[in-house]
Amino acid sequence: MEQDGTPDTVGTRVARARKRRGLTQIGLAQRSTYSRSHIAQVEAGHKVATPAFVSAVAVALGMDPAALYGQPYQVQGQDDHVHTVIPELRRILAYVDVGPDLDGPPRSLDVLAAEVATARRLETQAQLGKLASRIPGVLEELTWWAYDSDSATAWRLLALAHRSAVGLTRRLGYSGDSLALLERAADAARRSGDPHLPHLMTLSRALLLMAMAQYAPAGTLLDRAAADVDGSRKDAHEVSGALALRSAIVASRAGDTERAWDRYGRATDQIRSGTGTPVYGLEFTPGNVSIHGAAVAAELGELDEAARRDHAITDRTLAALPPERRAHHEIDMSRVHLETGDYETALARLDSADRIAGQMVTFHPTARTTVAHLVDIRRTLPEPLRRLHSRMAV
């Protein structure tokens, strides 16, 4: 809630930012890809502020999309402590060409490899608080190892640890820190000697570019990475499949229907030929491909197709996915049902996501905009919605 008593939503933030820049709704429409009517309805809370809308308007207003979402979110309860990781990560970023002065000897690379694997597992389980408590120490020790030994193993582990930190800061809304950490991850990946590891950083970079509505550069980077995959390596299937899925999402967010379904088709063709050997935990699996199909349709605004694809995904398929992927799908489908006016199902899907990965829902912009929209249209709040609204303080 702002000091003037106006509810603090994406729509009201857009309106305030637009007015501060001396723009009318028509003026903002001329700078973005959305009509004056669409902008007016989002500002008034009558239409959902989709991720594509927020990205486009943020560019038009010269803002970070996180600012329009109101990130980083300060929440009620124990989840708020997750923000304490940010000063620690910024301190670690200060180590350039030199490692830290540790209080004692670092743990062995074998032990730290297990820690990196744990960090990745916590990331896929959407346990942000636990990840935040572990990742700074792992990064600091691996930074020492990398600069002291200059070993390929140390650089590889450091790249993967940085990538987990990129994912954490992106989810919390610290986009500047994500970009800085990504540069360190990319540098470590290049030094690792692993030809495919830099492609994982491209996957992360594409997400950050997509949030800034830089769809063409993101697509170009993904295509370059896909062309550079060495098909003889055991991780080729996993890496090329993940790149195809990310390309499909980027293209769909851009509204490029042909490219989106083409890239998605490449991923489905690959998955039919087998899943290959997982090396990086990128979840290139039949289930993940299926939920990406629903996500592509949702991003393109093909809401009936998104619902159809969602309906075809079995509970068994979803159960095989890690919590982060399942919760993300539930949030996507909640937005689909919200946009089609099925508010009960929208709340049910959001409640499902909350039971799967509560911390992820707490800090997810789409989940929060969905909650805010559902609160606005309800005269009384059912318990699941009241609980979410109270925790998010939206």
mmCIF file of C-alpha atoms in Angstrom:
data_model
loop_
_atom_site.group_PDB
_atom_site.id
_atom_site.type_symbol
_atom_site.label_atom_id
_atom_site.label_comp_id
_atom_site.label_asym_id
_atom_site.label_seq_id
_atom_site.Cartn_x
_atom_site.Cartn_y
_atom_site.Cartn_z
ATOM 1 C CA MET A 1 0.000 0.000 0.000
ATOM 2 C CA GLU A 2 1.407 3.374 -1.000
ATOM 3 C CA GLN A 3 1.313 6.362 1.345
ATOM 4 C CA ASP A 4 -1.571 7.861 -0.648
ATOM 5 C CA GLY A 5 -3.673 4.782 0.152
ATOM 6 C CA THR A 6 -3.649 3.419 -3.390
ATOM 7 C CA PRO A 7 -3.194 -0.374 -3.618
ATOM 8 C CA ASP A 8 0.316 -1.183 -4.825
ATOM 9 C CA THR A 9 -0.221 -3.369 -7.901
ATOM 10 C CA VAL A 10 1.526 -3.718 -11.253
ATOM 11 C CA GLY A 11 -1.226 -1.593 -12.790
ATOM 12 C CA THR A 12 -0.861 1.249 -10.304
ATOM 13 C CA ARG A 13 2.926 1.147 -10.634
ATOM 14 C CA VAL A 14 2.605 1.409 -14.414
ATOM 15 C CA ALA A 15 0.236 4.367 -14.043
ATOM 16 C CA ARG A 16 2.516 6.188 -11.594
ATOM 17 C CA ALA A 17 5.629 5.595 -13.709
ATOM 18 C CA ARG A 18 3.807 6.697 -16.848
ATOM 19 C CA LYS A 19 2.648 9.923 -15.222
ATOM 20 C CA ARG A 20 6.091 10.656 -13.767
ATOM 21 C CA ARG A 21 7.437 10.508 -17.312
ATOM 22 C CA GLY A 22 4.733 12.845 -18.588
ATOM 23 C CA LEU A 23 3.094 10.207 -20.757
ATOM 24 C CA THR A 24 -0.579 9.656 -21.458
ATOM 25 C CA GLN A 25 -1.911 6.154 -21.990
ATOM 26 C CA ILE A 26 -1.849 6.883 -25.708
ATOM 27 C CA GLY A 27 1.769 7.983 -25.423
ATOM 28 C CA LEU A 28 2.730 4.776 -23.641
ATOM 29 C CA ALA A 29 0.826 2.738 -26.232
ATOM 30 C CA GLN A 30 2.830 4.429 -28.990
ATOM 31 C CA ARG A 31 6.059 3.413 -27.258
ATOM 32 C CA SER A 32 5.009 -0.177 -26.610
ATOM 33 C CA THR A 33 3.275 -2.971 -28.485
ATOM 34 C CA TYR A 34 0.039 -2.668 -26.488
ATOM 35 C CA SER A 35 -3.057 -0.590 -27.205
ATOM 36 C CA ARG A 36 -4.252 2.306 -25.081
ATOM 37 C CA SER A 37 -7.299 0.242 -24.113
ATOM 38 C CA HIS A 38 -5.133 -2.669 -22.943
ATOM 39 C CA ILE A 39 -2.927 -0.355 -20.884
ATOM 40 C CA ALA A 40 -5.975 1.331 -19.360
ATOM 41 C CA GLN A 41 -7.475 -2.008 -18.346
ATOM 42 C CA VAL A 42 -4.231 -3.189 -16.719
ATOM 43 C CA GLU A 43 -3.844 0.096 -14.854
ATOM 44 C CA ALA A 44 -7.431 -0.193 -13.589
ATOM 45 C CA GLY A 45 -6.955 -3.809 -12.541
ATOM 46 C CA HIS A 46 -9.460 -5.182 -15.060
ATOM 47 C CA LYS A 47 -6.893 -7.096 -17.112
ATOM 48 C CA VAL A 48 -3.998 -9.285 -15.992
ATOM 49 C CA ALA A 49 -0.504 -7.840 -16.287
ATOM 50 C CA THR A 50 1.169 -10.713 -18.138
ATOM 51 C CA PRO A 51 4.966 -11.125 -18.139
ATOM 52 C CA ALA A 52 5.069 -10.042 -21.790
ATOM 53 C CA PHE A 53 3.112 -6.877 -20.953
ATOM 54 C CA VAL A 54 5.351 -6.006 -18.016
ATOM 55 C CA SER A 55 8.515 -6.506 -20.084
ATOM 56 C CA ALA A 56 7.248 -4.384 -22.969
ATOM 57 C CA VAL A 57 6.016 -1.554 -20.771
ATOM 58 C CA ALA A 58 9.201 -1.584 -18.688
ATOM 59 C CA VAL A 59 11.241 -1.035 -21.847
ATOM 60 C CA ALA A 60 8.904 1.758 -22.978
ATOM 61 C CA LEU A 61 9.212 3.459 -19.582
ATOM 62 C CA GLY A 62 12.967 2.896 -19.286
ATOM 63 C CA MET A 63 12.564 0.788 -16.153
ATOM 64 C CA ASP A 64 13.649 -2.532 -14.751
ATOM 65 C CA PRO A 65 10.694 -4.955 -14.959
ATOM 66 C CA ALA A 66 11.388 -5.812 -11.307
ATOM 67 C CA ALA A 67 10.408 -2.268 -10.344
ATOM 68 C CA LEU A 68 6.992 -2.661 -11.981
ATOM 69 C CA TYR A 69 6.504 -5.970 -10.197
ATOM 70 C CA GLY A 70 7.493 -4.341 -6.902
ATOM 71 C CA GLN A 71 10.502 -6.605 -6.440
ATOM 72 C CA PRO A 72 12.354 -7.473 -4.324
ATOM 73 C CA TYR A 73 9.379 -8.521 -2.232
ATOM 74 C CA GLN A 74 9.428 -8.007 1.505
ATOM 75 C CA VAL A 75 7.135 -10.684 2.915
ATOM 76 C CA GLN A 76 5.621 -11.609 6.234
ATOM 77 C CA GLY A 77 7.235 -14.430 8.224
ATOM 78 C CA GLN A 78 10.439 -16.404 8.069
ATOM 79 C CA ASP A 79 10.779 -16.346 4.258
ATOM 80 C CA ASP A 80 11.921 -12.722 4.388
ATOM 81 C CA HIS A 81 15.383 -13.750 5.689
ATOM 82 C CA VAL A 82 16.294 -14.979 2.207
ATOM 83 C CA HIS A 83 17.280 -11.414 1.257
ATOM 84 C CA THR A 84 20.267 -11.521 3.618
ATOM 85 C CA VAL A 85 22.155 -13.506 0.964
ATOM 86 C CA ILE A 86 22.447 -10.470 -1.321
ATOM 87 C CA PRO A 87 25.173 -8.530 0.599
ATOM 88 C CA GLU A 88 27.193 -11.746 0.868
ATOM 89 C CA LEU A 89 26.967 -12.395 -2.876
ATOM 90 C CA ARG A 90 27.975 -8.805 -3.628
ATOM 91 C CA ARG A 91 31.036 -9.191 -1.431
ATOM 92 C CA ILE A 92 32.011 -12.350 -3.316
ATOM 93 C CA LEU A 93 31.623 -10.488 -6.606
ATOM 94 C CA ALA A 94 34.432 -8.185 -5.479
ATOM 95 C CA TYR A 95 36.958 -11.015 -5.881
ATOM 96 C CA VAL A 96 38.436 -10.440 -9.336
ATOM 97 C CA ASP A 97 41.740 -12.086 -10.292
ATOM 98 C CA VAL A 98 42.267 -12.986 -6.639
ATOM 99 C CA GLY A 99 40.628 -15.362 -4.212
ATOM 100 C CA PRO A 100 39.287 -14.494 -0.757
ATOM 101 C CA ASP A 101 41.246 -14.550 2.486
ATOM 102 C CA LEU A 102 39.533 -17.488 4.197
ATOM 103 C CA ASP A 103 39.364 -17.953 7.954
ATOM 104 C CA GLY A 104 40.589 -21.527 7.546
ATOM 105 C CA PRO A 105 41.484 -24.067 4.873
ATOM 106 C CA PRO A 106 38.767 -24.625 2.251
ATOM 107 C CA ARG A 107 36.952 -27.899 1.936
ATOM 108 C CA SER A 108 38.173 -30.317 -0.703
ATOM 109 C CA LEU A 109 36.905 -30.088 -4.261
ATOM 110 C CA ASP A 110 35.153 -33.447 -3.811
ATOM 111 C CA VAL A 111 33.220 -32.083 -0.840
ATOM 112 C CA LEU A 112 32.449 -28.863 -2.685
ATOM 113 C CA ALA A 113 31.260 -30.849 -5.719
ATOM 114 C CA ALA A 114 28.704 -32.492 -3.436
ATOM 115 C CA GLU A 115 27.712 -29.028 -2.180
ATOM 116 C CA VAL A 116 27.194 -27.804 -5.763
ATOM 117 C CA ALA A 117 24.985 -30.831 -6.434
ATOM 118 C CA THR A 118 23.019 -30.044 -3.267
ATOM 119 C CA ALA A 119 22.610 -26.436 -4.387
ATOM 120 C CA ARG A 120 21.211 -27.594 -7.708
ATOM 121 C CA ARG A 121 18.823 -29.961 -5.923
ATOM 122 C CA LEU A 122 17.611 -27.178 -3.614
ATOM 123 C CA GLU A 123 17.094 -25.001 -6.683
ATOM 124 C CA THR A 124 14.905 -27.599 -8.410
ATOM 125 C CA GLN A 125 13.018 -28.144 -5.153
ATOM 126 C CA ALA A 126 12.438 -24.360 -4.946
ATOM 127 C CA GLN A 127 13.852 -24.250 -1.417
ATOM 128 C CA LEU A 128 15.150 -20.718 -1.754
ATOM 129 C CA GLY A 129 15.936 -20.150 1.916
ATOM 130 C CA LYS A 130 18.117 -23.240 2.192
ATOM 131 C CA LEU A 131 19.852 -22.409 -1.071
ATOM 132 C CA ALA A 132 20.525 -18.861 0.137
ATOM 133 C CA SER A 133 22.081 -20.135 3.352
ATOM 134 C CA ARG A 134 24.536 -22.449 1.566
ATOM 135 C CA ILE A 135 25.546 -20.857 -1.709
ATOM 136 C CA PRO A 136 27.753 -17.951 -0.470
ATOM 137 C CA GLY A 137 30.133 -20.248 1.428
ATOM 138 C CA VAL A 138 30.382 -22.624 -1.519
ATOM 139 C CA LEU A 139 31.107 -19.754 -3.904
ATOM 140 C CA GLU A 140 33.751 -18.281 -1.633
ATOM 141 C CA GLU A 141 35.648 -21.548 -1.231
ATOM 142 C CA LEU A 142 35.413 -22.418 -4.930
ATOM 143 C CA THR A 143 36.653 -18.933 -5.826
ATOM 144 C CA TRP A 144 39.708 -19.579 -3.641
ATOM 145 C CA TRP A 145 40.288 -22.943 -5.321
ATOM 146 C CA ALA A 146 39.847 -21.560 -8.831
ATOM 147 C CA TYR A 147 42.375 -18.752 -8.438
ATOM 148 C CA ASP A 148 44.795 -20.788 -6.336
ATOM 149 C CA SER A 149 44.877 -23.965 -8.439
ATOM 150 C CA ASP A 150 43.522 -22.787 -11.815
ATOM 151 C CA SER A 151 42.193 -26.325 -12.229
ATOM 152 C CA ALA A 152 39.466 -27.114 -14.740
ATOM 153 C CA THR A 153 37.481 -28.888 -12.032
ATOM 154 C CA ALA A 154 37.469 -25.841 -9.774
ATOM 155 C CA TRP A 155 36.386 -23.546 -12.603
ATOM 156 C CA ARG A 156 33.644 -25.966 -13.648
ATOM 157 C CA LEU A 157 32.244 -26.210 -10.123
ATOM 158 C CA LEU A 158 32.499 -22.440 -9.695
ATOM 159 C CA ALA A 159 30.530 -21.884 -12.914
ATOM 160 C CA LEU A 160 27.761 -24.212 -11.767
ATOM 161 C CA ALA A 161 27.633 -22.631 -8.298
ATOM 162 C CA HIS A 162 27.439 -19.161 -9.830
ATOM 163 C CA ARG A 163 24.615 -20.365 -12.077
ATOM 164 C CA SER A 164 22.627 -21.430 -9.002
ATOM 165 C CA ALA A 165 23.248 -17.986 -7.516
ATOM 166 C CA VAL A 166 22.032 -16.403 -10.769
ATOM 167 C CA GLY A 167 18.808 -18.399 -10.523
ATOM 168 C CA LEU A 168 18.314 -17.424 -6.883
ATOM 169 C CA THR A 169 18.839 -13.693 -7.395
ATOM 170 C CA ARG A 170 16.663 -13.689 -10.517
ATOM 171 C CA ARG A 171 13.800 -15.288 -8.608
ATOM 172 C CA LEU A 172 14.149 -12.730 -5.829
ATOM 173 C CA GLY A 173 14.080 -9.830 -8.294
ATOM 174 C CA TYR A 174 17.696 -8.655 -8.046
ATOM 175 C CA SER A 175 18.261 -8.447 -11.797
ATOM 176 C CA GLY A 176 21.440 -6.372 -11.560
ATOM 177 C CA ASP A 177 23.032 -8.919 -9.248
ATOM 178 C CA SER A 178 21.873 -11.723 -11.548
ATOM 179 C CA LEU A 179 23.636 -10.111 -14.485
ATOM 180 C CA ALA A 180 26.847 -9.582 -12.512
ATOM 181 C CA LEU A 181 26.839 -13.161 -11.244
ATOM 182 C CA LEU A 182 26.123 -14.425 -14.748
ATOM 183 C CA GLU A 183 29.238 -12.700 -16.075
ATOM 184 C CA ARG A 184 31.297 -14.527 -13.441
ATOM 185 C CA ALA A 185 29.552 -17.796 -14.284
ATOM 186 C CA ALA A 186 30.276 -17.339 -17.996
ATOM 187 C CA ASP A 187 33.942 -16.542 -17.330
ATOM 188 C CA ALA A 188 34.325 -19.615 -15.105
ATOM 189 C CA ALA A 189 32.572 -21.770 -17.720
ATOM 190 C CA ARG A 190 35.011 -20.642 -20.411
ATOM 191 C CA ARG A 191 37.954 -21.506 -18.151
ATOM 192 C CA SER A 192 36.554 -24.938 -17.306
ATOM 193 C CA GLY A 193 37.429 -26.539 -20.614
ATOM 194 C CA ASP A 194 33.900 -27.990 -20.829
ATOM 195 C CA PRO A 195 32.631 -27.007 -24.312
ATOM 196 C CA HIS A 196 28.963 -27.266 -23.343
ATOM 197 C CA LEU A 197 29.090 -25.488 -19.988
ATOM 198 C CA PRO A 198 28.938 -22.002 -21.568
ATOM 199 C CA HIS A 199 25.645 -23.045 -23.186
ATOM 200 C CA LEU A 200 24.102 -23.402 -19.733
ATOM 201 C CA MET A 201 24.985 -19.773 -19.123
ATOM 202 C CA THR A 202 23.263 -18.933 -22.411
ATOM 203 C CA LEU A 203 20.113 -20.559 -21.030
ATOM 204 C CA SER A 204 20.286 -18.242 -18.014
ATOM 205 C CA ARG A 205 21.146 -15.191 -20.111
ATOM 206 C CA ALA A 206 18.148 -15.826 -22.363
ATOM 207 C CA LEU A 207 15.820 -15.655 -19.348
ATOM 208 C CA LEU A 208 17.271 -12.317 -18.269
ATOM 209 C CA LEU A 209 17.092 -10.949 -21.816
ATOM 210 C CA MET A 210 13.500 -12.170 -22.144
ATOM 211 C CA ALA A 211 12.521 -10.293 -18.985
ATOM 212 C CA MET A 212 13.873 -7.130 -20.644
ATOM 213 C CA ALA A 213 11.891 -7.844 -23.852
ATOM 214 C CA GLN A 214 15.143 -8.450 -25.750
ATOM 215 C CA TYR A 215 13.730 -11.404 -27.638
ATOM 216 C CA ALA A 216 15.794 -11.213 -30.812
ATOM 217 C CA PRO A 217 19.180 -11.192 -29.011
ATOM 218 C CA ALA A 218 18.015 -14.022 -26.759
ATOM 219 C CA GLY A 219 16.909 -16.078 -29.739
ATOM 220 C CA THR A 220 20.156 -15.425 -31.579
ATOM 221 C CA LEU A 221 22.270 -16.544 -28.625
ATOM 222 C CA LEU A 222 20.206 -19.692 -28.203
ATOM 223 C CA ASP A 223 20.474 -20.549 -31.900
ATOM 224 C CA ARG A 224 24.243 -20.042 -31.831
ATOM 225 C CA ALA A 225 24.549 -22.289 -28.805
ATOM 226 C CA ALA A 226 22.372 -24.974 -30.418
ATOM 227 C CA ALA A 227 24.546 -24.922 -33.543
ATOM 228 C CA ASP A 228 27.647 -25.324 -31.376
ATOM 229 C CA VAL A 229 26.491 -28.439 -29.507
ATOM 230 C CA ASP A 230 28.859 -31.351 -30.054
ATOM 231 C CA GLY A 231 26.591 -34.263 -30.907
ATOM 232 C CA SER A 232 29.251 -36.804 -29.968
ATOM 233 C CA ARG A 233 29.206 -35.851 -26.285
ATOM 234 C CA LYS A 234 26.984 -37.716 -23.851
ATOM 235 C CA ASP A 235 25.378 -34.478 -22.665
ATOM 236 C CA ALA A 236 24.474 -33.331 -26.199
ATOM 237 C CA HIS A 237 20.851 -34.502 -26.034
ATOM 238 C CA GLU A 238 20.219 -32.780 -22.726
ATOM 239 C CA VAL A 239 21.846 -29.492 -23.702
ATOM 240 C CA SER A 240 20.334 -29.206 -27.196
ATOM 241 C CA GLY A 241 16.896 -30.162 -25.858
ATOM 242 C CA ALA A 242 17.030 -27.535 -23.127
ATOM 243 C CA LEU A 243 18.136 -24.916 -25.652
ATOM 244 C CA ALA A 244 15.211 -25.787 -27.940
ATOM 245 C CA LEU A 245 12.697 -25.476 -25.104
ATOM 246 C CA ARG A 246 14.111 -22.132 -23.991
ATOM 247 C CA SER A 247 14.016 -20.917 -27.602
ATOM 248 C CA ALA A 248 10.358 -21.899 -27.826
ATOM 249 C CA ILE A 249 9.484 -19.899 -24.714
ATOM 250 C CA VAL A 250 11.444 -16.840 -25.868
ATOM 251 C CA ALA A 251 9.750 -16.930 -29.281
ATOM 252 C CA SER A 252 6.305 -17.356 -27.763
ATOM 253 C CA ARG A 253 6.860 -14.432 -25.390
ATOM 254 C CA ALA A 254 7.792 -12.400 -28.474
ATOM 255 C CA GLY A 255 4.564 -13.480 -30.181
ATOM 256 C CA ASP A 256 6.439 -15.333 -32.929
ATOM 257 C CA THR A 257 4.043 -18.259 -33.354
ATOM 258 C CA GLU A 258 5.880 -20.001 -36.192
ATOM 259 C CA ARG A 259 9.272 -19.924 -34.492
ATOM 260 C CA ALA A 260 7.814 -20.905 -31.114
ATOM 261 C CA TRP A 261 6.140 -24.077 -32.372
ATOM 262 C CA ASP A 262 9.108 -24.878 -34.620
ATOM 263 C CA ARG A 263 11.525 -24.818 -31.669
ATOM 264 C CA TYR A 264 9.056 -26.743 -29.557
ATOM 265 C CA GLY A 265 8.738 -29.295 -32.357
ATOM 266 C CA ARG A 266 12.497 -29.779 -32.351
ATOM 267 C CA ALA A 267 12.376 -30.555 -28.644
ATOM 268 C CA THR A 268 9.525 -33.040 -29.046
ATOM 269 C CA ASP A 269 11.359 -34.763 -31.895
ATOM 270 C CA GLN A 270 14.415 -35.088 -29.700
ATOM 271 C CA ILE A 271 12.521 -36.436 -26.739
ATOM 272 C CA ARG A 272 10.916 -39.111 -28.924
ATOM 273 C CA SER A 273 14.396 -40.337 -29.845
ATOM 274 C CA GLY A 274 15.326 -40.710 -26.175
ATOM 275 C CA THR A 275 16.333 -38.614 -23.188
ATOM 276 C CA GLY A 276 20.045 -39.308 -23.350
ATOM 277 C CA THR A 277 22.316 -39.168 -20.306
ATOM 278 C CA PRO A 278 21.546 -36.328 -17.866
ATOM 279 C CA VAL A 279 24.719 -34.536 -16.817
ATOM 280 C CA TYR A 280 23.653 -31.056 -15.736
ATOM 281 C CA GLY A 281 20.178 -31.727 -14.328
ATOM 282 C CA LEU A 282 18.445 -29.636 -17.000
ATOM 283 C CA GLU A 283 15.295 -31.785 -16.799
ATOM 284 C CA PHE A 284 15.023 -32.531 -20.503
ATOM 285 C CA THR A 285 12.357 -35.166 -19.911
ATOM 286 C CA PRO A 286 9.013 -36.055 -21.552
ATOM 287 C CA GLY A 287 7.135 -34.424 -18.685
ATOM 288 C CA ASN A 288 9.055 -31.174 -18.901
ATOM 289 C CA VAL A 289 8.567 -31.071 -22.665
ATOM 290 C CA SER A 290 4.821 -31.549 -22.158
ATOM 291 C CA ILE A 291 4.424 -28.677 -19.719
ATOM 292 C CA HIS A 292 6.506 -26.456 -21.989
ATOM 293 C CA GLY A 293 3.923 -27.079 -24.713
ATOM 294 C CA ALA A 294 1.216 -25.662 -22.463
ATOM 295 C CA ALA A 295 3.506 -22.752 -21.547
ATOM 296 C CA VAL A 296 4.189 -21.923 -25.201
ATOM 297 C CA ALA A 297 0.462 -21.800 -25.921
ATOM 298 C CA ALA A 298 -0.157 -19.653 -22.837
ATOM 299 C CA GLU A 299 2.559 -17.151 -23.775
ATOM 300 C CA LEU A 300 1.159 -16.905 -27.309
ATOM 301 C CA GLY A 301 -2.277 -16.144 -25.880
ATOM 302 C CA GLU A 302 -3.685 -19.420 -27.224
ATOM 303 C CA LEU A 303 -5.498 -20.032 -23.952
ATOM 304 C CA ASP A 304 -7.815 -22.816 -25.142
ATOM 305 C CA GLU A 305 -4.817 -24.679 -26.576
ATOM 306 C CA ALA A 306 -2.918 -24.195 -23.317
ATOM 307 C CA ALA A 307 -5.852 -25.649 -21.367
ATOM 308 C CA ARG A 308 -6.134 -28.553 -23.811
ATOM 309 C CA ARG A 309 -2.474 -29.412 -23.480
ATOM 310 C CA ASP A 310 -2.667 -29.074 -19.723
ATOM 311 C CA HIS A 311 -5.641 -31.451 -19.602
ATOM 312 C CA ALA A 312 -3.654 -34.053 -21.562
ATOM 313 C CA ILE A 313 -0.824 -34.097 -19.000
ATOM 314 C CA THR A 314 -1.365 -36.932 -16.551
ATOM 315 C CA ASP A 315 -0.893 -36.695 -12.789
ATOM 316 C CA ARG A 316 1.782 -39.356 -13.097
ATOM 317 C CA THR A 317 3.708 -37.221 -15.579
ATOM 318 C CA LEU A 318 3.554 -34.201 -13.294
ATOM 319 C CA ALA A 319 4.558 -36.236 -10.246
ATOM 320 C CA ALA A 320 7.795 -37.238 -11.984
ATOM 321 C CA LEU A 321 8.860 -33.592 -12.299
ATOM 322 C CA PRO A 322 10.790 -31.713 -9.596
ATOM 323 C CA PRO A 323 8.770 -29.296 -7.421
ATOM 324 C CA GLU A 324 10.069 -26.185 -9.183
ATOM 325 C CA ARG A 325 8.813 -27.359 -12.578
ATOM 326 C CA ARG A 326 5.461 -28.608 -11.244
ATOM 327 C CA ALA A 327 4.821 -25.390 -9.335
ATOM 328 C CA HIS A 328 5.791 -23.280 -12.342
ATOM 329 C CA HIS A 329 3.272 -25.176 -14.468
ATOM 330 C CA GLU A 330 0.549 -24.680 -11.869
ATOM 331 C CA ILE A 331 1.267 -20.931 -11.799
ATOM 332 C CA ASP A 332 1.142 -20.769 -15.598
ATOM 333 C CA MET A 333 -2.186 -22.582 -15.675
ATOM 334 C CA SER A 334 -3.548 -20.420 -12.885
ATOM 335 C CA ARG A 335 -2.914 -17.380 -15.077
ATOM 336 C CA VAL A 336 -4.576 -19.106 -18.043
ATOM 337 C CA HIS A 337 -7.745 -19.753 -16.034
ATOM 338 C CA LEU A 338 -7.654 -16.246 -14.587
ATOM 339 C CA GLU A 339 -7.546 -14.763 -18.094
ATOM 340 C CA THR A 340 -10.469 -16.941 -19.218
ATOM 341 C CA GLY A 341 -12.534 -15.913 -16.195
ATOM 342 C CA ASP A 342 -12.487 -19.281 -14.401
ATOM 343 C CA TYR A 343 -11.526 -17.796 -11.046
ATOM 344 C CA GLU A 344 -12.222 -20.873 -8.940
ATOM 345 C CA THR A 345 -9.897 -23.029 -11.022
ATOM 346 C CA ALA A 346 -7.304 -20.252 -11.082
ATOM 347 C CA LEU A 347 -7.264 -20.217 -7.282
ATOM 348 C CA ALA A 348 -7.206 -24.008 -7.091
ATOM 349 C CA ARG A 349 -4.167 -24.197 -9.365
ATOM 350 C CA LEU A 350 -2.393 -21.483 -7.410
ATOM 351 C CA ASP A 351 -3.165 -23.270 -4.155
ATOM 352 C CA SER A 352 -1.723 -26.439 -5.684
ATOM 353 C CA ALA A 353 1.461 -24.568 -6.586
ATOM 354 C CA ASP A 354 1.669 -23.254 -3.041
ATOM 355 C CA ARG A 355 1.442 -26.755 -1.590
ATOM 356 C CA ILE A 356 4.166 -27.953 -3.970
ATOM 357 C CA ALA A 357 6.630 -25.073 -3.545
ATOM 358 C CA GLY A 358 5.451 -22.387 -1.161
ATOM 359 C CA GLN A 359 8.590 -20.251 -1.235
ATOM 360 C CA MET A 360 8.557 -20.165 -4.996
ATOM 361 C CA VAL A 361 4.950 -18.949 -5.018
ATOM 362 C CA THR A 362 5.726 -16.300 -2.406
ATOM 363 C CA PHE A 363 8.387 -14.695 -4.580
ATOM 364 C CA HIS A 364 6.920 -15.373 -8.044
ATOM 365 C CA PRO A 365 5.652 -12.213 -9.805
ATOM 366 C CA THR A 366 2.933 -14.013 -11.796
ATOM 367 C CA ALA A 367 1.654 -15.749 -8.676
ATOM 368 C CA ARG A 368 1.478 -12.408 -6.883
ATOM 369 C CA THR A 369 -0.302 -10.611 -9.732
ATOM 370 C CA THR A 370 -2.791 -13.496 -9.854
ATOM 371 C CA VAL A 371 -3.428 -13.251 -6.119
ATOM 372 C CA ALA A 372 -3.901 -9.490 -6.323
ATOM 373 C CA HIS A 373 -6.364 -9.888 -9.205
ATOM 374 C CA LEU A 374 -8.351 -12.590 -7.419
ATOM 375 C CA VAL A 375 -8.536 -10.485 -4.266
ATOM 376 C CA ASP A 376 -9.891 -7.534 -6.245
ATOM 377 C CA ILE A 377 -12.757 -9.525 -7.770
ATOM 378 C CA ARG A 378 -13.849 -11.385 -4.612
ATOM 379 C CA ARG A 379 -16.215 -9.954 -2.028
ATOM 380 C CA THR A 380 -14.985 -12.428 0.564
ATOM 381 C CA LEU A 381 -11.715 -14.318 0.526
ATOM 382 C CA PRO A 382 -11.718 -18.121 0.749
ATOM 383 C CA GLU A 383 -9.081 -19.531 3.081
ATOM 384 C CA PRO A 384 -6.422 -20.402 0.437
ATOM 385 C CA LEU A 385 -6.642 -16.904 -1.047
ATOM 386 C CA ARG A 386 -6.697 -15.218 2.364
ATOM 387 C CA ARG A 387 -3.594 -17.170 3.391
ATOM 388 C CA LEU A 388 -1.681 -16.246 0.228
ATOM 389 C CA HIS A 389 -2.762 -12.626 0.379
ATOM 390 C CA SER A 390 -1.701 -12.329 4.005
ATOM 391 C CA ARG A 391 1.695 -13.923 3.446
ATOM 392 C CA MET A 392 2.485 -11.901 0.348
ATOM 393 C CA ALA A 393 1.110 -8.666 1.799
ATOM 394 C CA VAL A 394 -0.045 -7.687 -1.696
#
